[in-house]
CSV table of C-alpha atoms in Angstrom, one decimal:
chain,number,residue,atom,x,y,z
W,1,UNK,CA,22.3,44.1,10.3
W,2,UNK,CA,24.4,44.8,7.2
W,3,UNK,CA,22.9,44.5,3.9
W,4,UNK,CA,24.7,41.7,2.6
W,5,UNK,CA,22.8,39.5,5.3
W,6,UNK,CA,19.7,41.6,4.7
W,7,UNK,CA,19.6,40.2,0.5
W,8,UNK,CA,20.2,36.6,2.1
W,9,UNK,CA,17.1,36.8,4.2
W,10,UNK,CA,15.2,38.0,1.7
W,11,UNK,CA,16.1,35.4,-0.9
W,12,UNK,CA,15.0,32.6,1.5
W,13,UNK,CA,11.8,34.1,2.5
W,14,UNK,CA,11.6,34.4,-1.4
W,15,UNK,CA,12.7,30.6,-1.2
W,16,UNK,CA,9.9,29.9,1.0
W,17,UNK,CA,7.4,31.5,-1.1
W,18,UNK,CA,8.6,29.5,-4.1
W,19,UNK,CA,8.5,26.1,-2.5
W,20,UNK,CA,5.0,26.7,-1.8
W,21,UNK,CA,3.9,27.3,-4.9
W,22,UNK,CA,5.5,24.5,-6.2
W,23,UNK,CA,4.2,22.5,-4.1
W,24,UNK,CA,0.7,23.8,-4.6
W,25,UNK,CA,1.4,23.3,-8.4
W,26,UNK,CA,2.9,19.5,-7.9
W,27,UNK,CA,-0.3,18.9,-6.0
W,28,UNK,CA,-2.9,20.2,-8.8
W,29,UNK,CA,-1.0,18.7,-11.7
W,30,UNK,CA,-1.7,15.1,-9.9
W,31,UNK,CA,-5.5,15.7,-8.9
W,32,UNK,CA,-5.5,16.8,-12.6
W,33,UNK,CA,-4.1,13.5,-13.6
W,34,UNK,CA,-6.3,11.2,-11.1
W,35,UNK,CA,-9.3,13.1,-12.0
W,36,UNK,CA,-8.6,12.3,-15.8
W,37,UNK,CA,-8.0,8.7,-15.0
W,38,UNK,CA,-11.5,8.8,-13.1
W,39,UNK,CA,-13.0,10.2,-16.0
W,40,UNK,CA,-11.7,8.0,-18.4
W,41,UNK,CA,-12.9,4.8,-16.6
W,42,UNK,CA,-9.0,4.0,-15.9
W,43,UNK,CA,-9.5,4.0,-12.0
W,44,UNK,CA,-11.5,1.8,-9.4
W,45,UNK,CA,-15.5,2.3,-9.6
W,46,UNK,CA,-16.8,0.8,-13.1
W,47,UNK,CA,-18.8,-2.8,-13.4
W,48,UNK,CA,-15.9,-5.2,-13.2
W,49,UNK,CA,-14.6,-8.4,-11.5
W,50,UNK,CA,-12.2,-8.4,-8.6
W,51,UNK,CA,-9.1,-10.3,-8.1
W,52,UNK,CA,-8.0,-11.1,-4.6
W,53,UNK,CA,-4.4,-12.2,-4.3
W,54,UNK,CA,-2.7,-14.5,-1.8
W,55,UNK,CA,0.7,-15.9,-1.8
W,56,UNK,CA,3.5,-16.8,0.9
W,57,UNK,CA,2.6,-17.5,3.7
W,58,UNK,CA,-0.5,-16.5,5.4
W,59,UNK,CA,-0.7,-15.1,8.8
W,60,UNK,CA,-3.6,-13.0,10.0
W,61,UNK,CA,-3.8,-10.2,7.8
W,62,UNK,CA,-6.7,-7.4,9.3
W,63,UNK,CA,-6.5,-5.2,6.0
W,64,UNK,CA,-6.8,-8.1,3.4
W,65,UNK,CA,-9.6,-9.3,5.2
W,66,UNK,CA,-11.3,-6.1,5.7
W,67,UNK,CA,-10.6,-5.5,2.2
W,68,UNK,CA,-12.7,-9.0,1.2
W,69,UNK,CA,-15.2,-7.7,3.6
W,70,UNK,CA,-16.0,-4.6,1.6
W,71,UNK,CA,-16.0,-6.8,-1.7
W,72,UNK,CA,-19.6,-8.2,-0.5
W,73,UNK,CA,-21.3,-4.7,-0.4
W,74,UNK,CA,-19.7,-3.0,-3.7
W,75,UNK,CA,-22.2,-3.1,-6.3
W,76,UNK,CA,-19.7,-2.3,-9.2
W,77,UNK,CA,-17.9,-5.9,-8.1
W,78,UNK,CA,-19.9,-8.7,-10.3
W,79,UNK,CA,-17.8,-11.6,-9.3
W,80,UNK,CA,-14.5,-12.5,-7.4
W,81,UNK,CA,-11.1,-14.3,-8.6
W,82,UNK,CA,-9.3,-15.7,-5.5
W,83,UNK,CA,-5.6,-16.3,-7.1
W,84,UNK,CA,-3.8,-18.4,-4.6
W,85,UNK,CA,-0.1,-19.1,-4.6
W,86,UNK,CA,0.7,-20.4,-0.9
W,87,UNK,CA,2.2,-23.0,0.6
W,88,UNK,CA,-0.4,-22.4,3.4
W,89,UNK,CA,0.3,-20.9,7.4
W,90,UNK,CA,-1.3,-20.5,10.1
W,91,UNK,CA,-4.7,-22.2,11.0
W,92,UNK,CA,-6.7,-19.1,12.5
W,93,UNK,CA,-5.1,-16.9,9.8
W,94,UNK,CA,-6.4,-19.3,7.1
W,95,UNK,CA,-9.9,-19.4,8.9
W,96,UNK,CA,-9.9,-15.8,8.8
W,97,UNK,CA,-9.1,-15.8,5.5
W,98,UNK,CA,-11.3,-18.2,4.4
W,99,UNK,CA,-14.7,-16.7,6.6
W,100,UNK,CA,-14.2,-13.5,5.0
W,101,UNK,CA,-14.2,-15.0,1.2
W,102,UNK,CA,-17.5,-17.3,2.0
W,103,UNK,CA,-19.0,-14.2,3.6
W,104,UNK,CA,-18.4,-12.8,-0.2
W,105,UNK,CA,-19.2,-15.7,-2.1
W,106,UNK,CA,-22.8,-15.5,-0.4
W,107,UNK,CA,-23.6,-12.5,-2.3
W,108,UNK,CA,-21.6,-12.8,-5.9
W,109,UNK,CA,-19.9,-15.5,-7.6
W,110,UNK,CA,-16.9,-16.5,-6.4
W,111,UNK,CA,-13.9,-18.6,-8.3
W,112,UNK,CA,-10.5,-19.5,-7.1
W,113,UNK,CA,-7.5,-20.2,-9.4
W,114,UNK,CA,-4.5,-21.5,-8.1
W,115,UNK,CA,-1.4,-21.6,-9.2
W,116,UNK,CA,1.9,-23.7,-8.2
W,117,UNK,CA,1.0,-24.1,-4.7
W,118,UNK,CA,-1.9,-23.7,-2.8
W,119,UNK,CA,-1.8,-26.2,-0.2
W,120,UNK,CA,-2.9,-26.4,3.8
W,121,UNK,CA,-4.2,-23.3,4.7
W,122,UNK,CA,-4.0,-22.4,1.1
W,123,UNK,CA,-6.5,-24.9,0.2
W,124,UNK,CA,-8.6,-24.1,3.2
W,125,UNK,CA,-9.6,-20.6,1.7
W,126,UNK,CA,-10.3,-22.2,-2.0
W,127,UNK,CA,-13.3,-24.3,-0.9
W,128,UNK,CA,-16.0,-21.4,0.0
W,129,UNK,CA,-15.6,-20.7,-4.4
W,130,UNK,CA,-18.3,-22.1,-6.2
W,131,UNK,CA,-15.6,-22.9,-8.9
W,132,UNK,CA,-12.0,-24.4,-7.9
W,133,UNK,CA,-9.4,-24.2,-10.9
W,134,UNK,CA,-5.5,-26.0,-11.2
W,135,UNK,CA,-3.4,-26.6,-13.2
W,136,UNK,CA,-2.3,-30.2,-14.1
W,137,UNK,CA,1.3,-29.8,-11.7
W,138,UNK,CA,-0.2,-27.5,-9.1
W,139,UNK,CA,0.3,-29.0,-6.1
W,140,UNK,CA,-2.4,-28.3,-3.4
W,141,UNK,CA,-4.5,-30.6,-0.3
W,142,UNK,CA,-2.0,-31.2,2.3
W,143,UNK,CA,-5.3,-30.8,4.4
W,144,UNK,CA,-4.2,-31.5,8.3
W,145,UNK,CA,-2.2,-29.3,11.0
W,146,UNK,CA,0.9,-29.1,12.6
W,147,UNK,CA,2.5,-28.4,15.7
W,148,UNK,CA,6.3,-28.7,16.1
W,149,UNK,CA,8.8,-27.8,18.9
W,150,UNK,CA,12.4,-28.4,19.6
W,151,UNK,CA,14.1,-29.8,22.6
W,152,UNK,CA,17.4,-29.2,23.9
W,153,UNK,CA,17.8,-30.7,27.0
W,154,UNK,CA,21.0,-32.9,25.9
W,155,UNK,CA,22.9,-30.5,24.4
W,156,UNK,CA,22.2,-28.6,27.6
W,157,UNK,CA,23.9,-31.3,30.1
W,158,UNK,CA,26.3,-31.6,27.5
W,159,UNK,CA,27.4,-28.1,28.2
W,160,UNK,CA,27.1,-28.5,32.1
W,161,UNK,CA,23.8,-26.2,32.3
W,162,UNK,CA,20.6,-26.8,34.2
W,163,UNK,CA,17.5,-25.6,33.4
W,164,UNK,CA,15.2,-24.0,36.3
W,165,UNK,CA,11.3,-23.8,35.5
W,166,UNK,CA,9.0,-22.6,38.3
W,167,UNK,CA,5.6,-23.1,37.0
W,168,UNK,CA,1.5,-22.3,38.1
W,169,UNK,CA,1.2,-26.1,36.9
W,170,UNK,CA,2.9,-29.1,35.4
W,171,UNK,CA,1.2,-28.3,31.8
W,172,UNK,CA,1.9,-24.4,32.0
W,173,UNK,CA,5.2,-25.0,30.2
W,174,UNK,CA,4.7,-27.5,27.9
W,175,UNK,CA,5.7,-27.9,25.2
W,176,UNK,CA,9.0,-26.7,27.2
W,177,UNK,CA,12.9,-26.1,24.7
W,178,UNK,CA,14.8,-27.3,28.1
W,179,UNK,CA,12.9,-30.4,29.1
W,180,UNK,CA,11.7,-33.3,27.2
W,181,UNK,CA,7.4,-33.7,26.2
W,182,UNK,CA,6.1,-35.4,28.9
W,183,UNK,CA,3.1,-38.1,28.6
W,184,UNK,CA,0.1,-35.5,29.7
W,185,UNK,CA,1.9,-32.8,27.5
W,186,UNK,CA,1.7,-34.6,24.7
W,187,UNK,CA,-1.4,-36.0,25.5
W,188,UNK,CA,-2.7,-31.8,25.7
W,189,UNK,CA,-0.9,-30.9,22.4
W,190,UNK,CA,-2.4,-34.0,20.3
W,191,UNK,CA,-6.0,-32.8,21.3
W,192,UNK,CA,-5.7,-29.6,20.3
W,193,UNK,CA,-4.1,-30.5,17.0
W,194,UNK,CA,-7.1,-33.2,16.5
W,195,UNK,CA,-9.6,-30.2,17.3
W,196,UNK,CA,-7.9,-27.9,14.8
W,197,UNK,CA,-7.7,-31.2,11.9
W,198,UNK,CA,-11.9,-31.6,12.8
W,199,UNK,CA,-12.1,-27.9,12.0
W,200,UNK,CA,-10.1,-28.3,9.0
W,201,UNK,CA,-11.8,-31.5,7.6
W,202,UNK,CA,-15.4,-29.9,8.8
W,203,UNK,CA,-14.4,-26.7,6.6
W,204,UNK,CA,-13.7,-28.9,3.3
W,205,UNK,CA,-16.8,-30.7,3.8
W,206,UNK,CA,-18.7,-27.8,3.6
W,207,UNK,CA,-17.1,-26.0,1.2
W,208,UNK,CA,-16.8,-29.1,-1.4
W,209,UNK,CA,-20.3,-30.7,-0.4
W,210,UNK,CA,-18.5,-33.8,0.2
W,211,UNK,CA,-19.2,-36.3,3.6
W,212,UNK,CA,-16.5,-35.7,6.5
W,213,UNK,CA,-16.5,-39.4,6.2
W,214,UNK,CA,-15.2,-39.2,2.4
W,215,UNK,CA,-12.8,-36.5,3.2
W,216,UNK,CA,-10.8,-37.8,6.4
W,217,UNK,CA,-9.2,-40.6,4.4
W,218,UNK,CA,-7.6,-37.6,2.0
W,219,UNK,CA,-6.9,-36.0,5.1
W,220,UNK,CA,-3.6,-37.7,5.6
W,221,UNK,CA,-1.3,-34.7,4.9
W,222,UNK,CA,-0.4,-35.7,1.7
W,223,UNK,CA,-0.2,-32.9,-1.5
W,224,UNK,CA,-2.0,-33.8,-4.8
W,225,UNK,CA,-1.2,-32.3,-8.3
W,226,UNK,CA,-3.9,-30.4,-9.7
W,227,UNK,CA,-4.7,-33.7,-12.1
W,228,UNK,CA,-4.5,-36.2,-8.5
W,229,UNK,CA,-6.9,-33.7,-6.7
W,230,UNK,CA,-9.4,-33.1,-9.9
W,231,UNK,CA,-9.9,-37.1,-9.9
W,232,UNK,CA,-11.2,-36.9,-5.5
W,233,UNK,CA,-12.9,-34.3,-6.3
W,234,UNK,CA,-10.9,-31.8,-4.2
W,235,UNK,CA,-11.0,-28.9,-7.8
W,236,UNK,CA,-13.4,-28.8,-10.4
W,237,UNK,CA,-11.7,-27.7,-13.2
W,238,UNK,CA,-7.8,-28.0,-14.5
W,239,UNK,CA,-7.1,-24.4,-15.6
W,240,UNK,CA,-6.2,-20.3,-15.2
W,241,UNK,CA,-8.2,-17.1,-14.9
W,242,UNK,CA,-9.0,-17.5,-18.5
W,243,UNK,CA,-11.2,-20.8,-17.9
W,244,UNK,CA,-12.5,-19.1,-15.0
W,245,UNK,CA,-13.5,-16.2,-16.3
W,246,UNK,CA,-15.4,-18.1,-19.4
W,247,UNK,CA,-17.2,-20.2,-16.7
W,248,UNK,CA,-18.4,-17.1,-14.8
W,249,UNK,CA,-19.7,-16.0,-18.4
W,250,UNK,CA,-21.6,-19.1,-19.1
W,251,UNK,CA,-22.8,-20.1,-16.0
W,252,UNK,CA,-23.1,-16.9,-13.9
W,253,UNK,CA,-23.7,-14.9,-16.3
W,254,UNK,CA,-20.7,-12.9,-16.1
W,255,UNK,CA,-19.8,-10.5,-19.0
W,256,UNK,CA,-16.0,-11.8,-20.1
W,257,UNK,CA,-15.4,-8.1,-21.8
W,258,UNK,CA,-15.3,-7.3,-17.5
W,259,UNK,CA,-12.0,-5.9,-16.9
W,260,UNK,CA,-10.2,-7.8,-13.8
W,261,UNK,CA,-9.2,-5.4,-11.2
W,262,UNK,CA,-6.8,-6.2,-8.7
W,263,UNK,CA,-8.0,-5.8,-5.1
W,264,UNK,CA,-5.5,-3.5,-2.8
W,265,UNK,CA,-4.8,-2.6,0.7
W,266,UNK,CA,-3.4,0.4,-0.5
W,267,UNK,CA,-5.5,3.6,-1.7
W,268,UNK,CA,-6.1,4.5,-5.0
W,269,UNK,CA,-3.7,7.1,-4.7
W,270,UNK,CA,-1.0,5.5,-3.9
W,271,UNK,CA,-1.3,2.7,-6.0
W,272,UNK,CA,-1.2,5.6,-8.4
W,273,UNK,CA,1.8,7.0,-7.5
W,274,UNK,CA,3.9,4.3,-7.4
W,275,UNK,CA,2.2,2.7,-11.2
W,276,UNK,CA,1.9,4.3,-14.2
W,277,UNK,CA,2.2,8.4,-12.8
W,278,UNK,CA,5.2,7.7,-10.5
W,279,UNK,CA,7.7,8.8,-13.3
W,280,UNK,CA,5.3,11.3,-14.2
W,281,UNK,CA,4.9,13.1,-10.5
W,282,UNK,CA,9.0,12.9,-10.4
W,283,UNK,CA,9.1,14.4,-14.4
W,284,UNK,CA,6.9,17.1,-12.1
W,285,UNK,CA,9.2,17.4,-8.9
W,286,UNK,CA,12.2,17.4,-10.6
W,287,UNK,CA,11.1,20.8,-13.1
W,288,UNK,CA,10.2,22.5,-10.6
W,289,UNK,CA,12.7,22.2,-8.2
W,290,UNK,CA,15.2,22.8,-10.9
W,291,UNK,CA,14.1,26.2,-11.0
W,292,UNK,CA,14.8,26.7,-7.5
W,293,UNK,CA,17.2,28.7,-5.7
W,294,UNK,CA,20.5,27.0,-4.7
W,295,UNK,CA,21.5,28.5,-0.9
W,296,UNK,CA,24.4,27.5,1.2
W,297,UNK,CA,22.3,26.1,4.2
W,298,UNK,CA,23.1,27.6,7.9
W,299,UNK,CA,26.0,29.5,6.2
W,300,UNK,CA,23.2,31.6,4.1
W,301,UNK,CA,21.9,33.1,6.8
W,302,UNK,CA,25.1,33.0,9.3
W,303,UNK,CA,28.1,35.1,7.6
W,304,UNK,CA,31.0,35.6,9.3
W,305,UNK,CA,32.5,39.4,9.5
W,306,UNK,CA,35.4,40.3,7.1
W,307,UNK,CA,37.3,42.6,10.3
């Protein structure tokens, strides 16, 4: 081995060494940081209120919900803030949604605020708050369900193609894209629609203490502005988080200095990372790997003879 290659190996195991240490370095520099933020009451862990966020659409979402979940045994959580901005989505993810937020509010107060839209399934997991707040041109109700399919059986004969559908029985396939609804499938599909709209209805009963019988006729479909839906009874309050959090402070007895932490899926470190110290850990990365050595890749170790 001639020497020349014998200085290149030694200046990457020297490489090696030194990209360990920066590392190690990179990683003490941030548990400095986090533990200084922990110390100074700047991360998760001190009395405060929590603010679960919801907007788009809302499917069933495992970590949000266990997230909730945990919000019921925290002691340093005095109240929750349910900010809604949805146009609604599915029915079981809204029930999910909605179970795990009364399973909360059964413990500590709990307030939603919503903003532009918070309609269907987005207005299914308001009601378990003992406080509902709008503002005057939010638009939210739209309590019912939907089912929709397509059919293309015309454009299909249209085209000269024929549709084959071997099935256990005639409702396995319905609703079916190649064949038109027929009388029993529809028949099928409306029931479980109505079952799901009984759900829904039962679910605003309980959560606004009204009689099904006073809800059904609201029921329809239709979206209220916040104003329309403060006058049925459907919110409480026209309003933000700053109305809500002065009714948590005279009625629940909720401090208002309470800082309002937002409630993640994400760890703390993380969230930290990519905040406020995610310049800062690059400022790191990028000093110390400055001081680095600059190799050739394969060519530092691999050198082809001079003869």
């Amino acid at each position: 081995m001639s020497l020349e290659t014998d200085l290149l190996l030694d200046r990457r195991r020297l490489k090696r060494r030194l990209n360990f240490w920066r590392v190690a370095a990179v990683i003490a520099v941030v548990a400095a940081l986090l533990a200084g933020m922990k110390g100074a009451g700047l991360t998760p862990g001190g009395a405060h209120i929590a603010r679960v966020t919801v907007k788009g659409l809302i499917t069933e979402d495992n970590k949000l919900t266990e997230a909730i979940d945990d919000l019921a045994g925290d002691s340093s959580v005095r109240a929750v803030i349910v900010s809604i901005d949805s146009p609604g989505g599915s029915v079981s993810g809204g029930e999910t949604l909605h179970d795990a937020i009364e399973r909360v509010a059964a413990k500590k107060p709990v307030v939603t605020v919503m903003g532009g839209l918070a309609a269907s399934a987005g207005y299914m997991i308001a009601v378990p708050a003992a406080r509902i707040f709008a503002r005057e041109a939010t638009l939210t109700g739209s309590i019912g369900v939907l089912l929709e399919t397509g059919e293309v059986s015309g454009l299909l004969n249209k085209v000269g193609i024929a549709a084959e559908v071997i099935r256990s029985g005639p409702l396995k396939d319905e609703p079916s894209l190649v064949r038109p609804l027929s009388p029993a499938g529809r028949d099928v599909l409306q029931g479980l629609v109505n079952d799901m709209y009984d759900q829904f209805v039962t679910i605003v009963a309980t959560g606004r203490h009204m009689d099904a019988a006073k809800v059904r006729p609201l029921a329809d479909g239709r979206p209220y502005t916040g104003r329309q839906a403060l006058a049925l009874g459907l919110i409480d309050a026209i309003g933000g988080e700053r109305e809500a959090k002065d009714w948590l402070a005279s009625e629940k007895g909720i401090s208002a200095g309470l800082p309002v932490e937002d409630v993640s899926t994400t760890g703390f470190a993380r969230q930290a990372l990519s905040g406020q110290l995610g310049p800062i850990f690059q400022d790191v990365w990028k000093m110390l790997i400055s001081q680095s050595l600059s190799l050739d890749g394969p060519l530092a170790i691999w050198q082809r003879s001079g003869n």
